[in-house]
Tab-separated table of C-alpha atoms in Angstrom:
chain	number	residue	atom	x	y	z
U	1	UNK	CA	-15.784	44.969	-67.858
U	2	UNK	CA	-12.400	45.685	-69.596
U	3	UNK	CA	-11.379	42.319	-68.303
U	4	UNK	CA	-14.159	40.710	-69.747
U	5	UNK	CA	-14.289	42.048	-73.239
U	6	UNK	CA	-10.308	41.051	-73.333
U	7	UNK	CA	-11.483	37.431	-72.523
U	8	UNK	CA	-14.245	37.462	-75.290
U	9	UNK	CA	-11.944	38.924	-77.776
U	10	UNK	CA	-9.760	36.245	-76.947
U	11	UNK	CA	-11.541	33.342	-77.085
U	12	UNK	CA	-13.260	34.633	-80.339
U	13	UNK	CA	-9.687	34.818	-81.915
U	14	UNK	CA	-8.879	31.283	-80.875
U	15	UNK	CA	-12.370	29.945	-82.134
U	16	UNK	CA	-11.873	32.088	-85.792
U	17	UNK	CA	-8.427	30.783	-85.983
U	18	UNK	CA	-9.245	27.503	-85.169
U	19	UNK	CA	-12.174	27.494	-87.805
U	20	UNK	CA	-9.594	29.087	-90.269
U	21	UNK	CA	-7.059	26.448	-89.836
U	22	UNK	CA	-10.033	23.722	-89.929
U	23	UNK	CA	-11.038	25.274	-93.339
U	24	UNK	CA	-7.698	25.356	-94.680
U	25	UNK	CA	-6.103	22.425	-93.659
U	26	UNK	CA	-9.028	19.559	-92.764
U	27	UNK	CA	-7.732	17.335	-95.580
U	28	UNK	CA	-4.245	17.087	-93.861
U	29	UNK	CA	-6.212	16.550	-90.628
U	30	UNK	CA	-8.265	13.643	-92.240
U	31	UNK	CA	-5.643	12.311	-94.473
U	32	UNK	CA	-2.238	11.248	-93.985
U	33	UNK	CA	-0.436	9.790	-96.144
U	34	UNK	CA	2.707	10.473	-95.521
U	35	UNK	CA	4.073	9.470	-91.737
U	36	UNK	CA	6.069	12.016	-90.155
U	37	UNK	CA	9.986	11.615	-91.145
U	38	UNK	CA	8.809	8.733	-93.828
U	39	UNK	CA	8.404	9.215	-97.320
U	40	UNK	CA	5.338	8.633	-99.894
U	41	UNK	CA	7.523	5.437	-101.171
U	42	UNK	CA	6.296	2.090	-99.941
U	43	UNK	CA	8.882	0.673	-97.620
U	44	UNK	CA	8.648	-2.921	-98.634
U	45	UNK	CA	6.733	-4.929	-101.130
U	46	UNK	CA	4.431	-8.067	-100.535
U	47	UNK	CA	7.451	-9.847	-101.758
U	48	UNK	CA	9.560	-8.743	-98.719
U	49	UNK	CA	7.111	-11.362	-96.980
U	50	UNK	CA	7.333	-14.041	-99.497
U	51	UNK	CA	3.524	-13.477	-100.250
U	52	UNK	CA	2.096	-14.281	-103.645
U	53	UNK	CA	0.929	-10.924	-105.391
U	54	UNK	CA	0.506	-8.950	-108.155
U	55	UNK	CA	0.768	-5.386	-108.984
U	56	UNK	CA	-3.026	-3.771	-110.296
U	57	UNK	CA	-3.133	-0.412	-111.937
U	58	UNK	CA	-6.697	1.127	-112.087
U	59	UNK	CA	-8.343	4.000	-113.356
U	60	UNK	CA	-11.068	6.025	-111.470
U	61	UNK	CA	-14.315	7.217	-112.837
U	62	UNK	CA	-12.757	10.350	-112.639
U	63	UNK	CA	-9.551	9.122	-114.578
U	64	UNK	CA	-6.998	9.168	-111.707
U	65	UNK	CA	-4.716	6.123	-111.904
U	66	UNK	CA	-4.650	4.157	-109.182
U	67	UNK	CA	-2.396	1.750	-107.506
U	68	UNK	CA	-3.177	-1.951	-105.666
U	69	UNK	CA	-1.678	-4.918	-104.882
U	70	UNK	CA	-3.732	-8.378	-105.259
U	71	UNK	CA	-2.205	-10.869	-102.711
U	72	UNK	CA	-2.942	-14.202	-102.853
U	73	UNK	CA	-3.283	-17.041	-100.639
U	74	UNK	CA	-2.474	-19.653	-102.981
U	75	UNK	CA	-2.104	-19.078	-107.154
U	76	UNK	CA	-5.164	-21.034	-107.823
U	77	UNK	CA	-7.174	-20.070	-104.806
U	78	UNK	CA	-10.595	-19.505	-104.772
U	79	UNK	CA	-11.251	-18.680	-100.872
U	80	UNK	CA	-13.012	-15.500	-100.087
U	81	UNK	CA	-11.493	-12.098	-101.360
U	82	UNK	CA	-11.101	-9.256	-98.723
U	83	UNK	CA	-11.208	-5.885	-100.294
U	84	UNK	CA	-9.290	-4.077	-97.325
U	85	UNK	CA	-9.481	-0.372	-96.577
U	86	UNK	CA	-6.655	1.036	-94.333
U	87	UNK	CA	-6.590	3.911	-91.756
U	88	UNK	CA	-5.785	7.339	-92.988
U	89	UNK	CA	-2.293	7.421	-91.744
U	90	UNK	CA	1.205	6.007	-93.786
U	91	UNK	CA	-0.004	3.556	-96.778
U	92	UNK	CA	-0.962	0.235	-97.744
U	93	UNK	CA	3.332	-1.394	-97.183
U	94	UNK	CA	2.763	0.002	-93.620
U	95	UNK	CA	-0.539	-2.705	-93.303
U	96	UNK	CA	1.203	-5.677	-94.989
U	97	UNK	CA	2.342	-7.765	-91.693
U	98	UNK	CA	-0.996	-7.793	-90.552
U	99	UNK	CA	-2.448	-9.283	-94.045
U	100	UNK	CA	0.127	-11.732	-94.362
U	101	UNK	CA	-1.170	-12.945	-90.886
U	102	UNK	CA	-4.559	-12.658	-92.538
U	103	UNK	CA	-3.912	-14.787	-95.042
U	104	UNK	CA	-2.795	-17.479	-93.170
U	105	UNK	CA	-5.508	-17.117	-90.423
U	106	UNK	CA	-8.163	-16.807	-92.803
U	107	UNK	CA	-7.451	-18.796	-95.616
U	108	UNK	CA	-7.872	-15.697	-97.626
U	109	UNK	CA	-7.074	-13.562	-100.977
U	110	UNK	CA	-6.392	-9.859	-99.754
U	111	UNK	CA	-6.883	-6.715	-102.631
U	112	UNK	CA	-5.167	-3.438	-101.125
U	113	UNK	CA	-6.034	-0.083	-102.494
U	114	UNK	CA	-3.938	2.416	-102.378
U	115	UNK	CA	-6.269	5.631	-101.722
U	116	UNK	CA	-5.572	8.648	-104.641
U	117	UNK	CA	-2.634	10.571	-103.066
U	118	UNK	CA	-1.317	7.566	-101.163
U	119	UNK	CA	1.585	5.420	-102.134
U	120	UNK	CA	2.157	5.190	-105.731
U	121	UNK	CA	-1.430	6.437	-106.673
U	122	UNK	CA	-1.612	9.575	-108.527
U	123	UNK	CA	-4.083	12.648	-107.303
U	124	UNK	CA	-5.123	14.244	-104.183
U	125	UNK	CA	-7.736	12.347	-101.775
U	126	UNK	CA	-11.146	13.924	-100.870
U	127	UNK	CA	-14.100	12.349	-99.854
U	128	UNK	CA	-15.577	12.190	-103.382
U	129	UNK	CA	-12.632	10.672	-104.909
U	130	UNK	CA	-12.174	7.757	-102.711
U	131	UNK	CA	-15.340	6.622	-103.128
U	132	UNK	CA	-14.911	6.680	-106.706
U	133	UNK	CA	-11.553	4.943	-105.688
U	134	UNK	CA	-13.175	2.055	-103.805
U	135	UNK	CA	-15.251	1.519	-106.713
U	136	UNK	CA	-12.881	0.808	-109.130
U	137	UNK	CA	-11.330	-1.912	-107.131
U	138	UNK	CA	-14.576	-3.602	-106.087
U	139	UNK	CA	-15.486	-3.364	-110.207
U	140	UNK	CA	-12.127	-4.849	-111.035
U	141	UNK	CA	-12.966	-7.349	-108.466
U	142	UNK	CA	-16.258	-8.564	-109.105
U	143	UNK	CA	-14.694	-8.830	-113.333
U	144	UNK	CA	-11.773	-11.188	-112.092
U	145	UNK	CA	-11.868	-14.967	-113.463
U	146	UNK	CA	-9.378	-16.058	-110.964
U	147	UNK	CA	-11.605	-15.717	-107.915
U	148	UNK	CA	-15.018	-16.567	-106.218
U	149	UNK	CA	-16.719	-13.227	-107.432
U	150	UNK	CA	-19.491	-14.464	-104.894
U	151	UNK	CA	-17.419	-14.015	-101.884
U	152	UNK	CA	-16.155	-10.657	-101.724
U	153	UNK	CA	-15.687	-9.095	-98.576
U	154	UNK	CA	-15.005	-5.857	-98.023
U	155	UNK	CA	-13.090	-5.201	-94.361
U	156	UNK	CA	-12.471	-1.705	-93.243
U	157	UNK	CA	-10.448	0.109	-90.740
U	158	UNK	CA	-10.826	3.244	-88.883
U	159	UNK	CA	-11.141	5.866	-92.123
U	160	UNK	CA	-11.533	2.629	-94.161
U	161	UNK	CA	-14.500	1.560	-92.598
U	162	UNK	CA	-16.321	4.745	-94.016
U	163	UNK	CA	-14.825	4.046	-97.129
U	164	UNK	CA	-15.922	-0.007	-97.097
U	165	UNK	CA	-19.600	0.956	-95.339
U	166	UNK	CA	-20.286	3.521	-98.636
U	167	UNK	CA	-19.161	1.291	-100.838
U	168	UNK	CA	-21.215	-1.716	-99.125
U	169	UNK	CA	-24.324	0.094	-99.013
U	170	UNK	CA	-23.855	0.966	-103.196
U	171	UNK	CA	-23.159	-2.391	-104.329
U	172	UNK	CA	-25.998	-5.044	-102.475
U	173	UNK	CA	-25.128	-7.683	-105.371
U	174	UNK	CA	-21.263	-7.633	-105.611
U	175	UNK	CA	-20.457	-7.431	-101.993
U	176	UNK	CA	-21.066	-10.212	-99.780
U	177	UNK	CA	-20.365	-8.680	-96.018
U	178	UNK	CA	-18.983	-6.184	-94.425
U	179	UNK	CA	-16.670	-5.891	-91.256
U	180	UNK	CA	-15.817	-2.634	-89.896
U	181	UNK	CA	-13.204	-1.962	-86.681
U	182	UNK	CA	-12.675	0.555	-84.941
U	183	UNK	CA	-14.755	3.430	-87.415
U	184	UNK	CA	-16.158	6.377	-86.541
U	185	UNK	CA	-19.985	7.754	-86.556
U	186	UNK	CA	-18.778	10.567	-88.869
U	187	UNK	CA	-15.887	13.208	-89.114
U	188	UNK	CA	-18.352	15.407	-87.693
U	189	UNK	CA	-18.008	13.975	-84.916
U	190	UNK	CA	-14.688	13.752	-84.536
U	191	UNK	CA	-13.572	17.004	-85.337
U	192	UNK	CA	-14.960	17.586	-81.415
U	193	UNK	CA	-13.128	14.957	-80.732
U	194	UNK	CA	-9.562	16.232	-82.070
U	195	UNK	CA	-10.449	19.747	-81.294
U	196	UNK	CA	-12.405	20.338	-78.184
U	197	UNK	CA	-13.879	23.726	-78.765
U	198	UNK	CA	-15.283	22.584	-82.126
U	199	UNK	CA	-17.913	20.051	-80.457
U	200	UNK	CA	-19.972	23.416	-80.237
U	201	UNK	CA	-20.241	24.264	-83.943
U	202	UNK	CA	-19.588	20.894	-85.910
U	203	UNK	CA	-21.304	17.339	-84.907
U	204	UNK	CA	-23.237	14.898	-86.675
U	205	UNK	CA	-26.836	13.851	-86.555
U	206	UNK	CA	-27.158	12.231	-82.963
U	207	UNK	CA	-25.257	15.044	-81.024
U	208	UNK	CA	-26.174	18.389	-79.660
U	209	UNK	CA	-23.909	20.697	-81.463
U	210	UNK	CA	-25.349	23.814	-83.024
U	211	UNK	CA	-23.943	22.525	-86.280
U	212	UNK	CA	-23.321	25.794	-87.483
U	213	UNK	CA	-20.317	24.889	-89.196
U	214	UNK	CA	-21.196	21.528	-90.471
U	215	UNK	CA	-20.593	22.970	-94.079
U	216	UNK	CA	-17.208	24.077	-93.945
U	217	UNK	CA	-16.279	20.186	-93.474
U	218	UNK	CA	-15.426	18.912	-97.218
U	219	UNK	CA	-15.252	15.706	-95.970
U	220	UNK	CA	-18.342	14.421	-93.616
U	221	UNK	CA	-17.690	10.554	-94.106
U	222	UNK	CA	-21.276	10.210	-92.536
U	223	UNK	CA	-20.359	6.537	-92.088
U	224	UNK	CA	-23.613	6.315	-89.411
U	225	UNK	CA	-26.173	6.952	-92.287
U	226	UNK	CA	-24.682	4.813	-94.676
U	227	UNK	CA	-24.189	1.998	-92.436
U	228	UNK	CA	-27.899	2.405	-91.988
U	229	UNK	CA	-28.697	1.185	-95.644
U	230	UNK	CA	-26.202	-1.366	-95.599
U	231	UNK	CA	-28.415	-4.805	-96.315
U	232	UNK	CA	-25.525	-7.653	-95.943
U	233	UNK	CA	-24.168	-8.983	-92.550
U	234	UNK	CA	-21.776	-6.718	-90.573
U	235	UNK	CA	-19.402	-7.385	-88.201
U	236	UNK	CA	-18.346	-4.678	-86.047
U	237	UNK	CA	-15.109	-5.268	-84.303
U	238	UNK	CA	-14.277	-2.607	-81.031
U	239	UNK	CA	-11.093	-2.178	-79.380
U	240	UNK	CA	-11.824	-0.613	-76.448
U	241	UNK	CA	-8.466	1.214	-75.745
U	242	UNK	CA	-9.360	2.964	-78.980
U	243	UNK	CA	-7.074	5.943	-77.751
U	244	UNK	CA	-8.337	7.740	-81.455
U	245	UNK	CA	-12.181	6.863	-81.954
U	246	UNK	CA	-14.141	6.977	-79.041
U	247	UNK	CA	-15.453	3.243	-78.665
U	248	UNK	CA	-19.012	4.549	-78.277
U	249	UNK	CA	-18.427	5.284	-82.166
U	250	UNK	CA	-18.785	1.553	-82.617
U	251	UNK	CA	-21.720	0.787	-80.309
U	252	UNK	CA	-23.800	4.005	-81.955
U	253	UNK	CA	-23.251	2.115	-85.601
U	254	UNK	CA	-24.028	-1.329	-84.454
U	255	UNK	CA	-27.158	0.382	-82.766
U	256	UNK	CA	-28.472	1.935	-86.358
U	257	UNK	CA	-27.673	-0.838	-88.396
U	258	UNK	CA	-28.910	-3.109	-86.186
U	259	UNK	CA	-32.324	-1.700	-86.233
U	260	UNK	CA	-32.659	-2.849	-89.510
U	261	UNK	CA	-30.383	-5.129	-90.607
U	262	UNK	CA	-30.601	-8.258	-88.105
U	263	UNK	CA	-27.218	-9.680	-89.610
U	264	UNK	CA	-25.214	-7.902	-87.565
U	265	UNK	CA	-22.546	-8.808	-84.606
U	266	UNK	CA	-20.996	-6.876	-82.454
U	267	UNK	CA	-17.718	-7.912	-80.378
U	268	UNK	CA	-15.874	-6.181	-78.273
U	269	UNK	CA	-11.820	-6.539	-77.297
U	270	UNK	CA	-11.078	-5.405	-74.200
U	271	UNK	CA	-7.546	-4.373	-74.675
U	272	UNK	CA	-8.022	-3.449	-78.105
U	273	UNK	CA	-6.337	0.065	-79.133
U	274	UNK	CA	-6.534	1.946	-82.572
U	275	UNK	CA	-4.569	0.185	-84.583
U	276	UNK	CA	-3.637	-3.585	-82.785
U	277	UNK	CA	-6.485	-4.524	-81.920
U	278	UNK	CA	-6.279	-7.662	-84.642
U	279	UNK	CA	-2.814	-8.651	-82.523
U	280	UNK	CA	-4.061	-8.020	-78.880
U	281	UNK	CA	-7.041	-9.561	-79.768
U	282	UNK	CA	-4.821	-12.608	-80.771
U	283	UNK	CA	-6.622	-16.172	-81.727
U	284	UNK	CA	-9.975	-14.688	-80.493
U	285	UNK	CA	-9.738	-11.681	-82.840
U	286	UNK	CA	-8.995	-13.925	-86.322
U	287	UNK	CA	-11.566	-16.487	-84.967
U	288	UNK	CA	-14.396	-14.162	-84.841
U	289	UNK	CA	-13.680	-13.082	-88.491
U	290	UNK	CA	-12.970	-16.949	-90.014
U	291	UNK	CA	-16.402	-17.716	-88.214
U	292	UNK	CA	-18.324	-15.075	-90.222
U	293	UNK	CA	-17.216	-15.709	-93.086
U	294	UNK	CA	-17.649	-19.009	-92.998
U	295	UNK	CA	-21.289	-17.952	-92.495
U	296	UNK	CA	-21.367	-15.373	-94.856
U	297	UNK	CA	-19.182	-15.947	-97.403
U	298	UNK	CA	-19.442	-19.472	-97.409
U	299	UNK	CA	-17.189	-21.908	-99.969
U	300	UNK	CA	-20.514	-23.353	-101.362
U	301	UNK	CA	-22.163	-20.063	-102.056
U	302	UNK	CA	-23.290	-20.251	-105.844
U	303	UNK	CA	-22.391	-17.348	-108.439
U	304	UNK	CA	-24.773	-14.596	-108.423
């Protein structure tokens, strides 16, 4: 009996410390701006690349000053605009060789936010926040002169595509589409998946967890109810190497916004990881996205 009561004291002081540490320190676990033995700086600039850009300061709902760059394909083009959210890790620099091959695969403009907290943009992120983030960039967007305000598209990536499937779902008349790769269901449901033991006492709505600690989690990102409201096409896009998001993720948010929305595609990448699946997925990967939005954010679409 000794034995045992050792064994339940210590597994109760690895669950409590693990809960303590998940309480203390979940925003470092969910956001990362800084990569390990990098600094908050950007590394290079769009002009490193020869791309066309400019530098856009915003200001937040909230009044946090923000930081993007607007890269575009040509000085007077008026293709589609893709209002890219990144992953939660390093910043927007560390995502600039895969736009420039967006660009040129796409025929495309490209508007990177930088999250609050991440490169040069001032604050500290939280759920909240970045939302109001994302909204200031779609606003400055959609108030542009230089651009097809009718064919904004907003493309999100892991963490991003929580970001770009809120945002989505709040603005029916200034977004066009949505593509999401590689996103998870919630962070509820990862937090099982980065620590084991947690599965018991945090999930989200489709698992069995006792959910007892579901409100210690500042930061939900319930991506698999908002993509549930989301009325525009959606493109989901699933690498299934994903060695960080389950790729069941993907198939359970096709499955609820399918069931309502019937504008939405699903395609999988077989060799697909985290973050390459747009280069292992090579011509097939760009081709998918050119043929949506040539459907849905097509060169003829009038002003709204």
């Amino acid at each position: 009996m000794a034995y045992v009561s050792v064994l339940l004291y210590g597994v109760g002081g690895i669950v409590v410390a693990g809960v303590a540490l998940l309480v203390v320190f979940q925003e470092k676990l969910v956001y990362v701006p800084v990569l390990p033995g990098l600094t908050k700086s950007y590394p290079i600039t769009p002009a490193r690349l020869n791309l066309i850009y400019e530098d856009v300061w915003l200001r937040s709902s909230d009044g946090v000053r923000l930081h993007s760059w607007f890269i575009k394909l040509l000085p007077d083009s008026q293709g589609p605009t893709i209002l890219f959210f990144q992953e939660n890790a390093g910043n927007i620099a560390h995502r600039l060789e895969m736009v420039r091959i967006m660009i040129q695969k796409l025929n495309c403009n490209v508007f990177m936010l930088s999250y609050r907290g991440y490169g040069e943009s001032d604050g500290y992120p939280s759920q909240h926040g970045i939302i109001k983030d994302a909204q200031a960039a779609l606003d400055h967007l959609s108030q542009r002169t230089d651009i097809d305000t009718s064919r904004i598209v907003v493309f999100g990536r892991s963490l991003g595509g929580a970001v770009g499937a809120v945002l989505t779902k709040n603005n029916p008349e200034k977004v066009s589409a949505l593509i999401l790769e590689n996103t998870f269901t919630s962070i509820l449901d990862m937090a099982g998946v980065l620590l084991p033991f947690l599965k018991w006492f945090i999930g989200g709505s489709g698992t069995k967890s006792l959910k007892l600690l579901n409100f210690v989690v500042r930061s939900p990102w319930n991506t698999i109810d908002a993509i549930g409201e989301v009325k525009q096409p959606v493109l989901f896009l699933s690498g299934l190497q994903d060695e960080m998001v389950p790729p069941f993720h993907m198939k359970m948010l096709y499955a609820k916004a399918a069931a309502r929305n019937s504008q939405c595609t699903f395609v999988e990448f077989p060799s697909g990881m985290h973050m390459d699946t747009w280069l292992t997925g090579g011509d097939v990967y760009w081709r998918t996205v050119m043929q949506f939005l040539v459907k849905h954010a097509p060169e003829e679409k009038k002003q709204r």
